[in-house]
Amino acid sequence: AMVVAGVPPAAPVGGQMGRREGVGSRVLLAEDEALIALSLADLLEAEGHEVAIAPDGADALDAARRMGDALAALVTDLNM
């Protein structure tokens, strides 16, 4: 499920038979362009990941701190 930074992500996906490594991981997407963020989130969710979106660097840092060890990956815009 997609969430906006500041809203805790749902419980991790688990216990599925035949699950691929990394599927169901929590991903933080730091992207300031809404269309790009939503498109990437849709792609990641289609692969079974939980996605949180942060619209700027400060929100991304705050969300990453809150997510702690539950955060599996951070995808960021290079020119934000």
PDB file of C-alpha atoms in Angstrom, residues 14-80:
ATOM      1  CA  GLY A  14       5.008 -12.087   4.904  1.00  0.00           C
ATOM      2  CA  GLY A  15       4.433 -15.782   5.006  1.00  0.00           C
ATOM      3  CA  GLN A  16       3.665 -16.186   1.326  1.00  0.00           C
ATOM      4  CA  MET A  17       4.687 -19.477  -0.278  1.00  0.00           C
ATOM      5  CA  GLY A  18       7.136 -19.097  -3.149  1.00  0.00           C
ATOM      6  CA  ARG A  19       7.841 -15.465  -2.318  1.00  0.00           C
ATOM      7  CA  ARG A  20      10.796 -13.950  -4.197  1.00  0.00           C
ATOM      8  CA  GLU A  21      13.645 -12.470  -2.162  1.00  0.00           C
ATOM      9  CA  GLY A  22      12.961  -8.803  -1.409  1.00  0.00           C
ATOM     10  CA  VAL A  23       9.316  -8.855  -2.459  1.00  0.00           C
ATOM     11  CA  GLY A  24       7.190  -7.148   0.158  1.00  0.00           C
ATOM     12  CA  SER A  25      10.069  -4.921   1.210  1.00  0.00           C
ATOM     13  CA  ARG A  26       9.423  -1.393   2.400  1.00  0.00           C
ATOM     14  CA  VAL A  27      10.718   1.167  -0.073  1.00  0.00           C
ATOM     15  CA  LEU A  28      11.002   4.910   0.519  1.00  0.00           C
ATOM     16  CA  LEU A  29      10.678   6.939  -2.672  1.00  0.00           C
ATOM     17  CA  ALA A  30      12.044  10.500  -2.467  1.00  0.00           C
ATOM     18  CA  GLU A  31      10.734  12.357  -5.514  1.00  0.00           C
ATOM     19  CA  ASP A  32       9.455  15.914  -5.910  1.00  0.00           C
ATOM     20  CA  GLU A  33       7.622  15.376  -9.221  1.00  0.00           C
ATOM     21  CA  ALA A  34       4.219  13.924  -8.328  1.00  0.00           C
ATOM     22  CA  LEU A  35       3.646  12.145 -11.654  1.00  0.00           C
ATOM     23  CA  ILE A  36       7.050  10.448 -11.511  1.00  0.00           C
ATOM     24  CA  ALA A  37       6.580   9.516  -7.850  1.00  0.00           C
ATOM     25  CA  LEU A  38       3.180   7.960  -8.459  1.00  0.00           C
ATOM     26  CA  SER A  39       4.378   6.114 -11.573  1.00  0.00           C
ATOM     27  CA  LEU A  40       7.397   4.646  -9.779  1.00  0.00           C
ATOM     28  CA  ALA A  41       5.274   3.768  -6.761  1.00  0.00           C
ATOM     29  CA  ASP A  42       2.822   1.926  -9.014  1.00  0.00           C
ATOM     30  CA  LEU A  43       5.670  -0.064 -10.586  1.00  0.00           C
ATOM     31  CA  LEU A  44       7.179  -0.957  -7.210  1.00  0.00           C
ATOM     32  CA  GLU A  45       3.797  -1.922  -5.770  1.00  0.00           C
ATOM     33  CA  ALA A  46       3.095  -4.105  -8.812  1.00  0.00           C
ATOM     34  CA  GLU A  47       6.238  -6.024  -7.830  1.00  0.00           C
ATOM     35  CA  GLY A  48       4.851  -6.494  -4.312  1.00  0.00           C
ATOM     36  CA  HIS A  49       6.666  -3.756  -2.382  1.00  0.00           C
ATOM     37  CA  GLU A  50       5.208  -1.347   0.160  1.00  0.00           C
ATOM     38  CA  VAL A  51       6.015   2.216  -0.915  1.00  0.00           C
ATOM     39  CA  ALA A  52       6.185   5.441   1.075  1.00  0.00           C
ATOM     40  CA  ILE A  53       6.613   8.695  -0.867  1.00  0.00           C
ATOM     41  CA  ALA A  54       8.536  11.711   0.444  1.00  0.00           C
ATOM     42  CA  PRO A  55       8.198  14.888  -1.649  1.00  0.00           C
ATOM     43  CA  ASP A  56      11.536  16.368  -0.564  1.00  0.00           C
ATOM     44  CA  GLY A  57      14.837  15.508   1.102  1.00  0.00           C
ATOM     45  CA  ALA A  58      13.869  16.683   4.578  1.00  0.00           C
ATOM     46  CA  ASP A  59      10.716  14.545   4.587  1.00  0.00           C
ATOM     47  CA  ALA A  60      12.717  11.599   3.219  1.00  0.00           C
ATOM     48  CA  LEU A  61      15.236  11.848   6.058  1.00  0.00           C
ATOM     49  CA  ASP A  62      12.459  12.052   8.654  1.00  0.00           C
ATOM     50  CA  ALA A  63      10.633   9.080   7.123  1.00  0.00           C
ATOM     51  CA  ALA A  64      13.849   7.029   6.907  1.00  0.00           C
ATOM     52  CA  ARG A  65      14.548   7.670  10.598  1.00  0.00           C
ATOM     53  CA  ARG A  66      11.014   6.640  11.561  1.00  0.00           C
ATOM     54  CA  MET A  67      11.112   3.504   9.401  1.00  0.00           C
ATOM     55  CA  GLY A  68      14.482   2.444  10.829  1.00  0.00           C
ATOM     56  CA  ASP A  69      15.440  -1.138  10.108  1.00  0.00           C
ATOM     57  CA  ALA A  70      12.112  -1.775   8.368  1.00  0.00           C
ATOM     58  CA  LEU A  71      13.341   0.343   5.439  1.00  0.00           C
ATOM     59  CA  ALA A  72      14.772  -1.975   2.788  1.00  0.00           C
ATOM     60  CA  ALA A  73      15.539   0.570   0.052  1.00  0.00           C
ATOM     61  CA  LEU A  74      15.601   4.274  -0.677  1.00  0.00           C
ATOM     62  CA  VAL A  75      14.987   5.460  -4.224  1.00  0.00           C
ATOM     63  CA  THR A  76      15.803   9.112  -4.700  1.00  0.00           C
ATOM     64  CA  ASP A  77      15.770  11.848  -7.304  1.00  0.00           C
ATOM     65  CA  LEU A  78      19.293  13.058  -8.080  1.00  0.00           C
ATOM     66  CA  ASN A  79      18.221  16.629  -8.860  1.00  0.00           C
ATOM     67  CA  MET A  80      15.640  17.262  -6.157  1.00  0.00           C
TER      68      MET A  80
END
